[in-house]
mmCIF file of C-alpha atoms in Angstrom:
data_model
loop_
_atom_site.group_PDB
_atom_site.id
_atom_site.type_symbol
_atom_site.label_atom_id
_atom_site.label_comp_id
_atom_site.label_asym_id
_atom_site.label_seq_id
_atom_site.Cartn_x
_atom_site.Cartn_y
_atom_site.Cartn_z
ATOM 1 C CA MET A 1 113.308 105.158 34.893
ATOM 2 C CA ALA A 2 115.635 103.703 37.523
ATOM 3 C CA GLY A 3 119.354 104.111 36.931
ATOM 4 C CA SER A 4 121.745 101.216 36.655
ATOM 5 C CA GLY A 5 122.636 101.523 40.347
ATOM 6 C CA ASP A 6 119.039 101.479 41.591
ATOM 7 C CA GLN A 7 117.354 98.379 42.981
ATOM 8 C CA VAL A 8 113.801 97.964 41.796
ATOM 9 C CA VAL A 9 111.646 96.289 44.466
ATOM 10 C CA PRO A 10 108.504 94.526 43.196
ATOM 11 C CA TYR A 11 105.324 96.223 44.414
ATOM 12 C CA SER A 12 104.097 93.109 46.222
ATOM 13 C CA ALA A 13 107.357 92.788 48.172
ATOM 14 C CA SER A 14 107.502 96.490 49.079
ATOM 15 C CA TRP A 15 103.896 96.358 50.280
ATOM 16 C CA PHE A 16 104.602 93.277 52.405
ATOM 17 C CA TRP A 17 107.660 94.720 54.149
ATOM 18 C CA GLY A 18 106.120 98.184 54.320
ATOM 19 C CA TRP A 19 103.246 96.709 56.342
ATOM 20 C CA PHE A 20 105.600 95.490 59.059
ATOM 21 C CA SER A 21 107.768 98.610 59.023
ATOM 22 C CA TRP A 22 104.758 100.903 59.226
ATOM 23 C CA SER A 23 104.747 102.720 62.545
ATOM 24 C CA PRO A 24 101.130 103.031 63.689
ATOM 25 C CA MET A 25 101.776 104.779 66.993
ATOM 26 C CA SER A 26 101.521 108.529 67.204
ATOM 27 C CA SER A 27 101.893 110.290 70.548
ATOM 28 C CA THR A 28 100.118 113.258 68.982
ATOM 29 C CA LEU A 29 97.121 111.158 67.921
ATOM 30 C CA LEU A 30 96.988 109.496 71.355
ATOM 31 C CA ARG A 31 97.047 112.874 73.080
ATOM 32 C CA THR A 32 94.390 114.237 70.686
ATOM 33 C CA ALA A 33 92.069 111.264 71.193
ATOM 34 C CA GLU A 34 92.458 111.471 74.983
ATOM 35 C CA LYS A 35 91.712 115.209 75.019
ATOM 36 C CA LYS A 36 88.671 114.758 72.782
ATOM 37 C CA ILE A 37 87.203 112.119 75.099
ATOM 38 C CA LEU A 38 87.972 114.093 78.260
ATOM 39 C CA SER A 39 86.475 117.258 76.755
ATOM 40 C CA CYS A 40 83.121 115.869 77.948
ATOM 41 C CA LEU A 41 84.122 116.527 81.575
ATOM 42 C CA LYS A 42 82.444 119.367 83.424
ATOM 43 C CA THR A 43 85.129 119.389 86.126
ATOM 44 C CA PRO A 44 88.434 121.071 85.231
ATOM 45 C CA TYR A 45 91.342 118.644 85.120
ATOM 46 C CA ARG A 46 95.113 118.850 84.921
ATOM 47 C CA GLY A 47 97.421 116.393 83.127
ATOM 48 C CA TRP A 48 101.172 115.958 83.569
ATOM 49 C CA TYR A 49 103.987 113.423 83.812
ATOM 50 C CA VAL A 50 105.172 112.290 87.240
ATOM 51 C CA ASP A 51 108.822 111.202 87.250
ATOM 52 C CA ILE A 52 109.149 108.123 89.478
ATOM 53 C CA GLY A 53 112.830 107.470 88.758
ATOM 54 C CA SER A 54 114.412 104.111 87.965
ATOM 55 C CA VAL A 55 111.705 101.691 89.095
ATOM 56 C CA VAL A 56 111.904 99.456 86.020
ATOM 57 C CA GLY A 57 113.636 101.532 83.352
ATOM 58 C CA LYS A 58 116.225 104.289 83.634
ATOM 59 C CA SER A 59 113.769 107.145 84.016
ATOM 60 C CA ASP A 60 110.151 106.061 84.337
ATOM 61 C CA LYS A 61 107.337 108.562 83.981
ATOM 62 C CA ILE A 62 103.652 108.047 84.727
ATOM 63 C CA TRP A 63 101.006 110.065 82.898
ATOM 64 C CA THR A 64 98.597 111.507 85.468
ATOM 65 C CA ILE A 65 95.404 113.527 85.463
ATOM 66 C CA SER A 66 93.849 115.095 88.552
ATOM 67 C CA LEU A 67 90.559 116.733 89.484
ATOM 68 C CA ASN A 68 89.376 118.672 92.553
ATOM 69 C CA THR A 69 92.736 118.539 94.319
ATOM 70 C CA GLU A 70 91.611 121.391 96.579
ATOM 71 C CA SER A 71 89.382 119.019 98.546
ATOM 72 C CA LYS A 72 90.755 117.868 101.902
ATOM 73 C CA LYS A 73 89.093 114.451 101.768
ATOM 74 C CA THR A 74 91.008 111.229 101.125
ATOM 75 C CA PRO A 75 91.810 111.132 97.392
ATOM 76 C CA ILE A 76 90.768 108.269 95.149
ATOM 77 C CA VAL A 77 93.257 106.875 92.605
ATOM 78 C CA LEU A 78 91.944 105.099 89.492
ATOM 79 C CA LEU A 79 93.878 102.239 87.849
ATOM 80 C CA HIS A 80 92.684 101.110 84.409
ATOM 81 C CA GLY A 81 92.655 97.560 83.046
ATOM 82 C CA LEU A 82 94.537 95.843 80.232
ATOM 83 C CA GLY A 83 94.819 98.018 77.146
ATOM 84 C CA GLY A 84 93.211 101.054 78.747
ATOM 85 C CA GLY A 85 94.227 104.514 79.908
ATOM 86 C CA VAL A 86 92.972 107.493 81.893
ATOM 87 C CA ALA A 87 90.265 108.452 79.381
ATOM 88 C CA ILE A 88 88.274 105.235 79.946
ATOM 89 C CA TRP A 89 87.090 106.790 83.246
ATOM 90 C CA CYS A 90 85.292 109.651 81.471
ATOM 91 C CA LEU A 91 81.888 108.387 82.694
ATOM 92 C CA ASN A 92 83.050 108.387 86.316
ATOM 93 C CA LEU A 93 85.405 111.317 86.863
ATOM 94 C CA ASP A 94 82.857 114.102 87.355
ATOM 95 C CA ALA A 95 80.766 112.112 89.838
ATOM 96 C CA LEU A 96 83.751 110.964 91.884
ATOM 97 C CA ALA A 97 85.389 114.404 91.855
ATOM 98 C CA ALA A 98 82.252 116.086 93.200
ATOM 99 C CA THR A 99 83.314 115.445 96.796
ATOM 100 C CA ARG A 100 87.042 114.525 96.818
ATOM 101 C CA PRO A 101 90.330 114.686 94.908
ATOM 102 C CA VAL A 102 90.566 112.237 92.019
ATOM 103 C CA TYR A 103 93.720 110.992 90.313
ATOM 104 C CA ALA A 104 93.819 108.675 87.293
ATOM 105 C CA ILE A 105 97.077 107.303 85.925
ATOM 106 C CA ASP A 106 98.269 105.362 82.920
ATOM 107 C CA LEU A 107 99.959 102.346 84.476
ATOM 108 C CA LEU A 108 103.620 101.929 83.668
ATOM 109 C CA GLY A 109 103.905 100.200 80.287
ATOM 110 C CA PHE A 110 100.483 101.470 79.142
ATOM 111 C CA GLY A 111 98.911 104.546 77.565
ATOM 112 C CA ARG A 112 101.109 107.652 77.648
ATOM 113 C CA SER A 113 103.361 106.399 80.456
ATOM 114 C CA SER A 114 106.904 105.080 79.940
ATOM 115 C CA ARG A 115 107.343 101.665 78.316
ATOM 116 C CA PRO A 116 110.199 99.950 80.186
ATOM 117 C CA THR A 117 110.882 96.229 79.777
ATOM 118 C CA PHE A 118 109.503 94.260 82.728
ATOM 119 C CA SER A 119 110.895 91.039 84.160
ATOM 120 C CA SER A 120 109.911 87.731 82.548
ATOM 121 C CA ASN A 121 109.363 86.349 86.067
ATOM 122 C CA ALA A 122 105.702 86.664 87.084
ATOM 123 C CA GLU A 123 106.280 87.609 90.733
ATOM 124 C CA VAL A 124 109.033 90.092 89.861
ATOM 125 C CA ALA A 125 106.900 91.722 87.140
ATOM 126 C CA GLU A 126 104.017 92.057 89.596
ATOM 127 C CA THR A 127 106.321 93.628 92.183
ATOM 128 C CA GLN A 128 107.631 96.070 89.584
ATOM 129 C CA LEU A 129 104.116 97.203 88.702
ATOM 130 C CA VAL A 130 103.139 97.553 92.372
ATOM 131 C CA ASN A 131 106.343 99.461 93.141
ATOM 132 C CA SER A 132 105.671 101.859 90.278
ATOM 133 C CA VAL A 133 102.305 102.805 91.797
ATOM 134 C CA GLU A 134 103.867 103.129 95.250
ATOM 135 C CA GLU A 135 106.677 105.346 93.917
ATOM 136 C CA TRP A 136 104.063 107.468 92.184
ATOM 137 C CA ARG A 137 102.147 107.816 95.471
ATOM 138 C CA GLN A 138 105.255 108.889 97.337
ATOM 139 C CA GLU A 139 106.274 111.313 94.606
ATOM 140 C CA MET A 140 102.798 112.840 94.779
ATOM 141 C CA GLY A 141 103.032 113.186 98.560
ATOM 142 C CA LEU A 142 99.760 111.324 99.155
ATOM 143 C CA GLU A 143 99.828 109.828 102.635
ATOM 144 C CA LYS A 144 96.522 107.981 102.366
ATOM 145 C CA ILE A 145 94.581 106.995 99.251
ATOM 146 C CA ILE A 146 91.568 104.979 98.153
ATOM 147 C CA LEU A 147 92.577 102.632 95.325
ATOM 148 C CA LEU A 148 90.041 101.760 92.657
ATOM 149 C CA GLY A 149 91.072 99.470 89.830
ATOM 150 C CA HIS A 150 89.421 97.648 86.980
ATOM 151 C CA SER A 151 90.418 94.167 85.774
ATOM 152 C CA LEU A 152 94.256 94.196 85.705
ATOM 153 C CA GLY A 153 94.116 97.395 87.773
ATOM 154 C CA GLY A 154 91.756 95.488 90.061
ATOM 155 C CA PHE A 155 94.505 92.924 90.640
ATOM 156 C CA TRP A 156 95.316 95.366 93.452
ATOM 157 C CA GLN A 157 91.858 96.853 94.180
ATOM 158 C CA HIS A 158 88.745 95.418 93.021
ATOM 159 C CA PRO A 159 85.934 96.442 90.646
ATOM 160 C CA ASP A 160 85.414 93.284 88.573
ATOM 161 C CA PRO A 161 88.995 92.214 89.325
ATOM 162 C CA TRP A 162 91.149 89.930 87.232
ATOM 163 C CA GLY A 163 93.595 87.518 88.867
ATOM 164 C CA PHE A 164 91.837 86.716 92.150
ATOM 165 C CA PRO A 165 90.704 83.076 91.857
ATOM 166 C CA GLU A 166 92.800 79.931 91.714
ATOM 167 C CA LYS A 167 92.860 78.296 88.290
ATOM 168 C CA PRO A 168 90.605 75.218 88.473
ATOM 169 C CA LYS A 169 92.200 71.818 87.909
ATOM 170 C CA ASP A 170 89.781 71.204 85.049
ATOM 171 C CA PRO A 171 89.076 74.618 83.461
ATOM 172 C CA PRO A 172 85.847 74.801 81.474
ATOM 173 C CA LYS A 173 86.455 73.919 77.855
ATOM 174 C CA TRP A 174 85.946 76.538 75.180
ATOM 175 C CA ASN A 175 83.017 75.434 73.030
ATOM 176 C CA ALA A 176 84.341 76.568 69.644
ATOM 177 C CA PRO A 177 85.059 75.019 66.243
ATOM 178 C CA LEU A 178 88.234 72.986 65.878
ATOM 179 C CA TRP A 179 89.831 75.575 63.586
ATOM 180 C CA ALA A 180 89.203 78.367 66.128
ATOM 181 C CA ARG A 181 90.725 76.313 68.950
ATOM 182 C CA ALA A 182 93.733 75.523 66.767
ATOM 183 C CA ILE A 183 94.328 79.228 66.052
ATOM 184 C CA ALA A 184 93.882 80.102 69.743
ATOM 185 C CA SER A 185 96.470 77.466 70.657
ATOM 186 C CA MET A 186 98.962 78.879 68.155
ATOM 187 C CA VAL A 187 98.612 82.486 69.317
ATOM 188 C CA GLN A 188 98.604 81.710 73.065
ATOM 189 C CA PRO A 189 102.350 82.534 73.384
ATOM 190 C CA LEU A 190 101.643 85.991 71.927
ATOM 191 C CA ASN A 191 100.558 89.059 73.850
ATOM 192 C CA PRO A 192 96.762 89.320 74.186
ATOM 193 C CA LEU A 193 96.400 92.386 71.941
ATOM 194 C CA TRP A 194 98.885 91.348 69.225
ATOM 195 C CA ALA A 195 96.172 91.425 66.536
ATOM 196 C CA VAL A 196 95.600 95.149 67.103
ATOM 197 C CA ARG A 197 99.204 95.909 66.205
ATOM 198 C CA PHE A 198 99.347 93.308 63.420
ATOM 199 C CA ALA A 199 96.383 95.019 61.762
ATOM 200 C CA GLY A 200 98.580 98.051 61.121
ATOM 201 C CA PRO A 201 96.644 100.985 59.652
ATOM 202 C CA PHE A 202 93.422 98.979 59.952
ATOM 203 C CA GLY A 203 93.796 98.716 63.741
ATOM 204 C CA PRO A 204 91.120 101.289 64.692
ATOM 205 C CA TRP A 205 88.745 99.758 62.133
ATOM 206 C CA LEU A 206 89.380 96.293 63.587
ATOM 207 C CA ILE A 207 88.571 97.459 67.122
ATOM 208 C CA GLN A 208 85.418 99.191 65.904
ATOM 209 C CA LYS A 209 84.244 96.078 64.053
ATOM 210 C CA VAL A 210 85.169 93.473 66.676
ATOM 211 C CA ARG A 211 84.092 95.505 69.710
ATOM 212 C CA PRO A 212 81.538 98.116 68.563
ATOM 213 C CA ASP A 213 80.078 97.972 72.088
ATOM 214 C CA LEU A 214 83.153 99.755 73.471
ATOM 215 C CA SER A 215 82.294 102.918 71.575
ATOM 216 C CA ARG A 216 78.599 102.676 72.390
ATOM 217 C CA LYS A 217 79.330 102.537 76.122
ATOM 218 C CA PHE A 218 80.643 106.101 76.048
ATOM 219 C CA ALA A 219 77.912 107.607 73.864
ATOM 220 C CA PRO A 220 76.045 109.135 76.868
ATOM 221 C CA VAL A 221 78.836 111.639 77.515
ATOM 222 C CA LEU A 222 80.341 111.993 74.044
ATOM 223 C CA GLU A 223 76.893 113.041 72.761
ATOM 224 C CA ASP A 224 77.373 114.503 69.272
ATOM 225 C CA GLU A 225 81.061 113.631 69.180
ATOM 226 C CA ASP A 226 82.093 110.793 66.882
ATOM 227 C CA THR A 227 82.247 107.740 69.172
ATOM 228 C CA SER A 228 84.885 106.215 66.870
ATOM 229 C CA VAL A 229 87.347 108.352 68.852
ATOM 230 C CA VAL A 230 87.122 105.630 71.525
ATOM 231 C CA SER A 231 88.408 103.020 69.055
ATOM 232 C CA SER A 232 91.172 105.395 67.981
ATOM 233 C CA TYR A 233 92.125 106.001 71.605
ATOM 234 C CA ILE A 234 92.252 102.293 72.466
ATOM 235 C CA PHE A 235 94.265 101.610 69.321
ATOM 236 C CA GLN A 236 96.787 104.351 70.056
ATOM 237 C CA CYS A 237 97.110 103.140 73.664
ATOM 238 C CA ASN A 238 98.117 99.712 72.356
ATOM 239 C CA ALA A 239 99.928 100.406 69.089
ATOM 240 C CA GLN A 240 103.295 101.148 70.662
ATOM 241 C CA SER A 241 105.731 98.773 72.358
ATOM 242 C CA PRO A 242 103.498 96.490 74.499
ATOM 243 C CA THR A 243 105.721 96.234 77.585
ATOM 244 C CA GLY A 244 102.884 96.457 80.116
ATOM 245 C CA GLU A 245 100.888 93.968 78.094
ATOM 246 C CA SER A 246 103.929 91.658 78.118
ATOM 247 C CA ALA A 247 104.054 91.946 81.908
ATOM 248 C CA PHE A 248 100.379 90.926 82.038
ATOM 249 C CA HIS A 249 101.146 87.979 79.743
ATOM 250 C CA THR A 250 103.964 86.978 82.092
ATOM 251 C CA MET A 251 101.659 87.079 85.119
ATOM 252 C CA MET A 252 98.757 85.160 83.576
ATOM 253 C CA ASP A 253 98.115 81.416 83.544
ATOM 254 C CA GLY A 254 95.620 81.214 80.743
ATOM 255 C CA PHE A 255 93.789 84.468 80.061
ATOM 256 C CA GLY A 256 91.356 84.144 82.967
ATOM 257 C CA TRP A 257 93.790 83.387 85.785
ATOM 258 C CA ALA A 258 96.964 84.676 87.414
ATOM 259 C CA LYS A 259 100.016 82.555 88.195
ATOM 260 C CA ASN A 260 100.019 84.082 91.664
ATOM 261 C CA PRO A 261 96.306 84.619 92.406
ATOM 262 C CA MET A 262 95.341 87.322 94.863
ATOM 263 C CA ILE A 263 93.028 85.030 96.839
ATOM 264 C CA ARG A 264 96.135 83.486 98.433
ATOM 265 C CA ARG A 265 97.323 86.819 99.794
ATOM 266 C CA VAL A 266 94.332 89.020 100.497
ATOM 267 C CA ASP A 267 94.267 87.818 104.119
ATOM 268 C CA ASP A 268 97.582 89.591 104.620
ATOM 269 C CA LEU A 269 95.822 92.954 104.416
ATOM 270 C CA LYS A 270 95.414 94.774 107.700
ATOM 271 C CA GLU A 271 91.961 94.569 109.271
ATOM 272 C CA SER A 272 91.701 98.336 109.069
ATOM 273 C CA VAL A 273 91.788 98.258 105.248
ATOM 274 C CA PRO A 274 88.186 98.157 103.940
ATOM 275 C CA ILE A 275 87.468 96.173 100.764
ATOM 276 C CA THR A 276 84.617 96.756 98.340
ATOM 277 C CA LEU A 277 84.231 94.414 95.367
ATOM 278 C CA LEU A 278 81.984 95.387 92.455
ATOM 279 C CA TYR A 279 81.077 92.676 89.967
ATOM 280 C CA GLY A 280 79.125 92.922 86.742
ATOM 281 C CA SER A 281 76.349 90.301 86.745
ATOM 282 C CA ARG A 282 77.177 89.432 83.103
ATOM 283 C CA SER A 283 80.949 89.524 83.530
ATOM 284 C CA TRP A 284 83.129 86.528 82.666
ATOM 285 C CA VAL A 285 85.209 87.118 85.822
ATOM 286 C CA ASP A 286 84.847 84.426 88.514
ATOM 287 C CA LYS A 287 82.855 85.972 91.358
ATOM 288 C CA SER A 288 83.422 83.264 93.978
ATOM 289 C CA PRO A 289 86.552 84.853 95.537
ATOM 290 C CA GLY A 290 84.420 87.689 96.889
ATOM 291 C CA GLU A 291 82.531 85.439 99.292
ATOM 292 C CA LYS A 292 85.733 83.586 100.223
ATOM 293 C CA ILE A 293 87.364 86.891 101.125
ATOM 294 C CA ARG A 294 84.397 87.853 103.289
ATOM 295 C CA GLU A 295 84.431 84.453 105.028
ATOM 296 C CA ASN A 296 88.184 84.416 105.663
ATOM 297 C CA ARG A 297 88.704 87.973 106.868
ATOM 298 C CA SER A 298 88.199 88.913 110.490
ATOM 299 C CA LYS A 299 84.697 89.923 111.573
ATOM 300 C CA ASP A 300 86.129 93.346 112.361
ATOM 301 C CA ALA A 301 87.369 93.784 108.758
ATOM 302 C CA TYR A 302 84.994 95.558 106.363
ATOM 303 C CA VAL A 303 84.155 93.630 103.169
ATOM 304 C CA ASP A 304 81.317 94.734 100.903
ATOM 305 C CA ILE A 305 80.288 92.914 97.717
ATOM 306 C CA GLN A 306 77.979 94.522 95.183
ATOM 307 C CA MET A 307 76.585 92.870 92.053
ATOM 308 C CA VAL A 308 75.850 95.428 89.343
ATOM 309 C CA GLN A 309 72.895 93.973 87.461
ATOM 310 C CA GLY A 310 73.070 94.157 83.675
ATOM 311 C CA ALA A 311 76.770 95.059 83.634
ATOM 312 C CA GLY A 312 79.500 93.042 81.960
ATOM 313 C CA HIS A 313 83.224 93.159 82.605
ATOM 314 C CA HIS A 314 83.370 96.909 81.877
ATOM 315 C CA VAL A 315 81.181 97.604 84.886
ATOM 316 C CA TYR A 316 82.404 101.224 85.198
ATOM 317 C CA ALA A 317 80.865 102.000 81.774
ATOM 318 C CA ASP A 318 78.024 99.484 81.344
ATOM 319 C CA LYS A 319 76.087 100.824 84.348
ATOM 320 C CA TYR A 320 78.157 103.856 85.194
ATOM 321 C CA GLU A 321 75.581 105.689 87.345
ATOM 322 C CA LEU A 322 75.104 102.690 89.634
ATOM 323 C CA PHE A 323 78.853 102.043 89.619
ATOM 324 C CA ASN A 324 79.524 105.649 90.656
ATOM 325 C CA LYS A 325 76.941 105.348 93.448
ATOM 326 C CA TYR A 326 78.608 102.240 94.910
ATOM 327 C CA VAL A 327 82.078 103.778 94.672
ATOM 328 C CA ILE A 328 80.947 106.998 96.368
ATOM 329 C CA GLU A 329 79.371 104.943 99.184
ATOM 330 C CA ALA A 330 82.627 102.999 99.612
ATOM 331 C CA CYS A 331 84.534 106.281 99.798
ATOM 332 C CA GLN A 332 82.110 107.587 102.431
ATOM 333 C CA LYS A 333 82.961 104.554 104.576
ATOM 334 C CA VAL A 334 86.580 105.713 104.478
ATOM 335 C CA ASP A 335 85.520 109.228 105.432
ATOM 336 C CA GLU A 336 83.593 107.887 108.426
ATOM 337 C CA SER A 337 86.604 105.910 109.643
ATOM 338 C CA ASP A 338 88.763 109.029 109.257
ATOM 339 C CA ASP A 339 86.342 111.047 111.388
ATOM 340 C CA SER A 340 86.029 108.408 114.125
#
């Protein structure tokens, strides 16, 4: 029995406030899920934090894994998309590391990397993210790299890249019930993955139910492992303070477009920088910027566009063997230019 000085909180009230005070993020669970997924690799890998100094926060650190660093060829650096981390490349790492060094990083504000608060100005936030990758490169002592990014990561380099096209004056209307459009309108000011955190302890279950395809994509390498570890990994990547996600929200103009689209600036790249764009044939990403880039760049500039048939937005996982083939061929182009 409670004493006279105790405050008895009704069960319903304690449950309600307990839901919002519940801390779903566990660095241990994130590390465990990542290691379980990467245990499928046949190539030895190393993981560590790279201190990049005060790029956005006071002491920013980027979680990094590396493979085959003994190779003398130009290394490839993998940048994940929104809500991802280094383990999403588990279908690609062995193939890419067969002939060259491979580095994969958790972008600042994502995964196991630091979570500093980015600027609320779209151009400044973009610059901060770019500078964090550049500081990482310098800290690693990598003079020349091949950048490969997916979606948000592809905002810089380009498998199925987000943020390239201009937003159309009359965007296609979402054909959905009135109630669904009303809810979408209300949550638009929120970060894209807010529901994952709001779900609290049911977050991994929610991901598994809403996107069961994400787990199935990785079944070929996880084999007998429980593929639900993918849902747990994605949840743990996004359960903590969503500072990188907030930066993405700042940079976007509607979910499908960027406030400062890359198509306006890609011509500023030097002619010597080769570009390969890989699109999934079933992806929602606008594919028209690829041809515009090829038309606008100099004839001496290398631009290759590959359509991966049967792949959606997650082209690196949907058709991973074909994706790996195209990436390896793009890397060989770099090797040829190095030798010439």
